[in-house]
XYZ file of C-alpha atoms in Angstrom:
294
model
C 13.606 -20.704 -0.120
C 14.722 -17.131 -1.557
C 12.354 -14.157 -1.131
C 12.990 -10.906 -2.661
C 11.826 -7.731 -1.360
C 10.864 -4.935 -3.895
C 9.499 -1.226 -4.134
C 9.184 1.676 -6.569
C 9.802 5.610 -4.873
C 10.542 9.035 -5.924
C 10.533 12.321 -4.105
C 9.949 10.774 -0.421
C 11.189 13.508 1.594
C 8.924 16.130 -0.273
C 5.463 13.801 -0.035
C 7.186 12.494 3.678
C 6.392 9.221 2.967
C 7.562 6.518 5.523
C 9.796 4.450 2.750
C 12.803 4.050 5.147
C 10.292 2.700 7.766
C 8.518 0.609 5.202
C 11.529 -1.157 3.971
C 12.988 -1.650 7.363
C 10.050 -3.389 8.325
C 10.234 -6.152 5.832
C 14.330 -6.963 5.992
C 14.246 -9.531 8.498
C 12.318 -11.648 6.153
C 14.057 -10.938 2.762
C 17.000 -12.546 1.310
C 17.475 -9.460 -1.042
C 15.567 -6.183 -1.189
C 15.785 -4.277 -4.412
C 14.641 -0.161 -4.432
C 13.657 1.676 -7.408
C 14.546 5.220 -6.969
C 12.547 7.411 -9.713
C 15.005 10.474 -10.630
C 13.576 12.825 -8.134
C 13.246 16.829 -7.108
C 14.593 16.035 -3.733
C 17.353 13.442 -1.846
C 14.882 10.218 -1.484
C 18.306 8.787 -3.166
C 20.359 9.932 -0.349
C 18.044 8.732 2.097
C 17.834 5.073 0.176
C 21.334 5.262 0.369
C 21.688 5.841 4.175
C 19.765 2.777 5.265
C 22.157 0.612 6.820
C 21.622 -2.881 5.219
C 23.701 -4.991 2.639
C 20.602 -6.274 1.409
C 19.491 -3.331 -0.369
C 20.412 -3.061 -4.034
C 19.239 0.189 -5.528
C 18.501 1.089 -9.142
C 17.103 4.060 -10.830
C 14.447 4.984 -13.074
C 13.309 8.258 -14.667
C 9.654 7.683 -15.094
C 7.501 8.615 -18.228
C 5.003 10.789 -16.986
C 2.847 10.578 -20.321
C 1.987 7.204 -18.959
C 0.048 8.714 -15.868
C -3.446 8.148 -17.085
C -4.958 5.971 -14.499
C -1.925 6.183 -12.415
C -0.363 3.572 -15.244
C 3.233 4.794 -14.635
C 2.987 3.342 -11.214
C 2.291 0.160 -12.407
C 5.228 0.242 -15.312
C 7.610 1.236 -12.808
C 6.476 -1.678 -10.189
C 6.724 -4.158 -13.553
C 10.140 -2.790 -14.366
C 11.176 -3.217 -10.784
C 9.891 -6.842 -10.007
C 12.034 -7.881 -13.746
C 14.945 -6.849 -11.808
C 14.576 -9.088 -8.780
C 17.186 -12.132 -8.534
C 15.771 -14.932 -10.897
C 16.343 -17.618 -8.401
C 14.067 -15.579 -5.953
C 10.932 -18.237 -5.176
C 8.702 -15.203 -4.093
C 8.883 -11.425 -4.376
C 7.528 -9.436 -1.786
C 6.417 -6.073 -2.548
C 6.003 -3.072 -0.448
C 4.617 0.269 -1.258
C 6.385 3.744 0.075
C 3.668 4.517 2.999
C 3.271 0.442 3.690
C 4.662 -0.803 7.029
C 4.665 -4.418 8.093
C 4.414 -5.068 11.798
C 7.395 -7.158 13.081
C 4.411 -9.741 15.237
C 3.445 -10.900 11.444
C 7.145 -11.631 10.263
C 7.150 -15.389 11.436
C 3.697 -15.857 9.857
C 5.124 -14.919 6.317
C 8.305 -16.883 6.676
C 6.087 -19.693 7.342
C 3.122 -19.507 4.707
C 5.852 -19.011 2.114
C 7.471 -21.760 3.059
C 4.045 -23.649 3.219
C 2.974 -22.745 -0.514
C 6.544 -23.146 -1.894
C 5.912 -26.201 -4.090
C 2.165 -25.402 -4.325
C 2.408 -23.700 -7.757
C -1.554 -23.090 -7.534
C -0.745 -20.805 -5.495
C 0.277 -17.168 -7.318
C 0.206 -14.676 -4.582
C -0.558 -13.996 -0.805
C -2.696 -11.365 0.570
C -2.143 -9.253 3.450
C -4.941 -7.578 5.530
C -4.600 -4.411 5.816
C -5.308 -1.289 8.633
C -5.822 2.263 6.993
C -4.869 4.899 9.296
C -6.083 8.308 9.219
C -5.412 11.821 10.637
C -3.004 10.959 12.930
C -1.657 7.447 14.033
C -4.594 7.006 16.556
C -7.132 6.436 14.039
C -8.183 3.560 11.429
C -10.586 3.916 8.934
C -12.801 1.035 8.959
C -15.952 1.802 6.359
C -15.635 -0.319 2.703
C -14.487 2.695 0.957
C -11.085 1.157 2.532
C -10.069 -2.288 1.104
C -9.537 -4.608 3.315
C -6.936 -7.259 1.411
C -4.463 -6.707 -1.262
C -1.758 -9.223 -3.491
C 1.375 -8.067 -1.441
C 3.318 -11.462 -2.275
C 3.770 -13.329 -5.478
C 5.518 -15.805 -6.950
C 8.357 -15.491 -8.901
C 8.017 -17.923 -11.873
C 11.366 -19.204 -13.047
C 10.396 -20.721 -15.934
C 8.663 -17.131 -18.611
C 4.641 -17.913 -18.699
C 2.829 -16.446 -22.179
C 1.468 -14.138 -19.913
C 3.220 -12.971 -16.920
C 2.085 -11.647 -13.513
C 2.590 -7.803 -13.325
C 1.090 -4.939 -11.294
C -2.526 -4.265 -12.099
C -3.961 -0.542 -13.086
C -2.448 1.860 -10.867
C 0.090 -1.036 -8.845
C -2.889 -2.048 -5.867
C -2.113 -5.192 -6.737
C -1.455 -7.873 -9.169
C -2.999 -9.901 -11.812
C -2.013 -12.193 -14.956
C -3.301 -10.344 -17.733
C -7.003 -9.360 -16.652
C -6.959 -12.809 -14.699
C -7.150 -12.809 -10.841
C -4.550 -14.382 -9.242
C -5.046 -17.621 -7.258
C -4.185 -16.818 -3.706
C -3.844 -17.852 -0.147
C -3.813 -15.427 3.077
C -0.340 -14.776 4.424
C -1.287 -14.644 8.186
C -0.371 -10.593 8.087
C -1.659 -7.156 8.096
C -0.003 -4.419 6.167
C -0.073 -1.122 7.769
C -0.687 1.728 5.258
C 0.433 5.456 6.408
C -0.608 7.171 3.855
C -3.394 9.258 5.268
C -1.490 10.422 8.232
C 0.531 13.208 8.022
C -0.408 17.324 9.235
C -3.032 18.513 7.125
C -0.711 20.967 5.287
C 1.574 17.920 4.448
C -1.420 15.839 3.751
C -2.759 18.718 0.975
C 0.664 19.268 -0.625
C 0.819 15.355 -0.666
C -2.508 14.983 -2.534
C -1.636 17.526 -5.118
C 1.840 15.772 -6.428
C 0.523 12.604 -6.257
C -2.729 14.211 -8.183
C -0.577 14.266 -11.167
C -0.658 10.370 -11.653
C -4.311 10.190 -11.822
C -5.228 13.943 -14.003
C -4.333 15.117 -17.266
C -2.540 18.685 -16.728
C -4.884 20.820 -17.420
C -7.196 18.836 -14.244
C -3.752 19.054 -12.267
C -3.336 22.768 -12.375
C -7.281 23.137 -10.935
C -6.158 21.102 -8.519
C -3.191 22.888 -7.597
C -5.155 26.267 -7.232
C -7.480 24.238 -4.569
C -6.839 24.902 -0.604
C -3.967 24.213 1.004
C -4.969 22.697 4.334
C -6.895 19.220 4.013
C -9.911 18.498 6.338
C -9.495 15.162 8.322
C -13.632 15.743 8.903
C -14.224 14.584 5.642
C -14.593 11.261 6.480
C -17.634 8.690 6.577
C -16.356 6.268 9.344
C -13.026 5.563 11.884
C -12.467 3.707 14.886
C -9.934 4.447 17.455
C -6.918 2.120 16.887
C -6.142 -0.110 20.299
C -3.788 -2.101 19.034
C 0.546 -1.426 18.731
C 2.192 0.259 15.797
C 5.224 -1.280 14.300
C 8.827 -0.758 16.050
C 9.919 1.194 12.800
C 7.472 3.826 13.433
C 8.100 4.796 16.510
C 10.711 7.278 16.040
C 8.266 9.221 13.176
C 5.161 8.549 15.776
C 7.201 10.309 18.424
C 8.018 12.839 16.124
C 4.136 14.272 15.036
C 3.951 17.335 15.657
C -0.066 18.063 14.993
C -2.819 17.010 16.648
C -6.671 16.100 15.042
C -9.081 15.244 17.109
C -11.617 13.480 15.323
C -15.324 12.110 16.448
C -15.745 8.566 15.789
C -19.476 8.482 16.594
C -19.928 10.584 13.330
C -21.078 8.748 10.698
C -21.769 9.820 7.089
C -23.222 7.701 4.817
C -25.913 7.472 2.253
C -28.559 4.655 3.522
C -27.656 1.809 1.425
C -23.740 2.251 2.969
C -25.097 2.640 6.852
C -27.274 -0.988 5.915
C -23.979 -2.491 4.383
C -21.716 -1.238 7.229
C -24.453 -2.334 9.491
C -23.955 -5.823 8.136
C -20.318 -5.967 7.903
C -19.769 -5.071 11.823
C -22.539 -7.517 12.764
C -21.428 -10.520 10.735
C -17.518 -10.409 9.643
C -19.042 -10.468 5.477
C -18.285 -7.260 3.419
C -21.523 -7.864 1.179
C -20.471 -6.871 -2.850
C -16.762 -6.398 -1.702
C -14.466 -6.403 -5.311
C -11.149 -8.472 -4.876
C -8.696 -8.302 -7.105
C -7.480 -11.513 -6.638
C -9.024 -15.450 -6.224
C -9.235 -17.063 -2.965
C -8.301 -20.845 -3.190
């Protein structure tokens, strides 16, 4: 079995996004791990380049910003990435730049990919996930978050009329407009993108603005505040469980602090009955999911 590890970034050290951290974390259970480096304003090449691991092959992209309706170019950049995986890979793993994957859930993966190797029903595996927010002390845990995403799919040897690629802005993955068919990994994916200071967080929010907004939205944008409020939230809870061994040099490293009450809840009454449900019985009532549970 052969399982190929792939991501897309460009200018990581000016949106600080974790991508060393998330593609350490998925190594030990890679045979190969191909980077995308988009041609960038700052080093994130240099700091691709300084990761100490033999199974990192690096290419780069310049990415067509007309395509950013929708956050599309994310999506044609994930799609030119996964072409360039080895063709004898039997899965390829993909990770996204503020994505961590705990080391607990690496001998889960190994083994459900091993488990659906000759299942060909099976197109994909999903991954949990834990949205952290703020700081690294705090998950948000209210359906605006989505709980499971495609972060696994096959690699199909033999060219299908209509192949799987990255869906809309790169969440996930479908065939077409067709849900995958998928099984759970066992795993959580731990996505970092909400924590960082609030000045980091704002200047974040307006680059990556630019994928979503035509330029004329883009510049409004850019004339907004420059300090994001962590209080704009509807629901967290307080995070009791261990962060991944990759983080903890950047945990160690924070150097604000948000204080944040959990007890405050905003929602409109139809979300307080839903998430009143969910926390009682396990069941996200109306959740979407971009994929097909079989």
């Amino acid at each position: 079995m052969k399982i190929s590890g792939f991501t897309i970034i460009r200018n990581a050290v000016i949106n600080d996004y974790p991508i060393v951290e998330a593609i350490t974390s998925i190594l030990p259970v890679v045979d190969e791990m191909l980077v995308s480096v988009g041609l960038s304003e700052d080093n994130t090449l240099d700091l691709i380049k300084s990761i100490p691991s033999d199974k990192i092959r690096i290419v780069e992209s310049e990415w067509d910003m007309s395509l950013r309706a929708g956050g599309k170019v994310l999506a044609v950049e994930t799609d030119k990435a996964l072409r360039q995986i080895s063709p004898d890979s039997d899965w390829a793993f993909y990770i996204q730049g503020d994505e961590v994957v705990h080391e607990k859930y690496h001998p889960a993966i190994l083994e459900s990919c091993e488990k659906y190797l000759n299942d060909v029903e099976v197109e994909g595996l999903v991954f949990d996930y834990l949205h952290f927010y703020g700081t690294y002390d705090y998950v948000g845990d209210s359906r605006k978050w989505y709980r499971r995403e495609i972060r696994i799919i096959r690699n199909e040897k033999q060219p299908k009329e209509v192949p799987i690629s990255a869906f809309r802005d790169a969440q996930g993955f479908r065939r077409g407009r067709t849900k995958l068919n998928v099984k759970h990994s066992g795993a959580a994916v731990y996505h970092y993108g909400w924590v960082k200071s609030p000045v980091q967080m704002k200047t974040k929010m307006k680059n990556v603005s630019r994928f979503w907004n035509a330029d004329s939205e883009w510049e409004k944008i850019l004339q907004s505040e420059d300090f994001f409020n962590y209080e704009e939230f509807d629901s967290i809870r307080r995070f009791d469980g261990t962060h991944p061994a990759v983080m903890q040099n950047r945990i160690g490293a924070q150097t604000w602090k948000v204080e944040l009450d959990i007890s405050n809840k905003k929602f409109r009454l139809k979300d307080a009955l839903l998430y009143w449900y969910e926390k009682r019985t396990g069941r996200r009532l109306f959740e979407f999911r971009n994929y097909r549970f079989i």
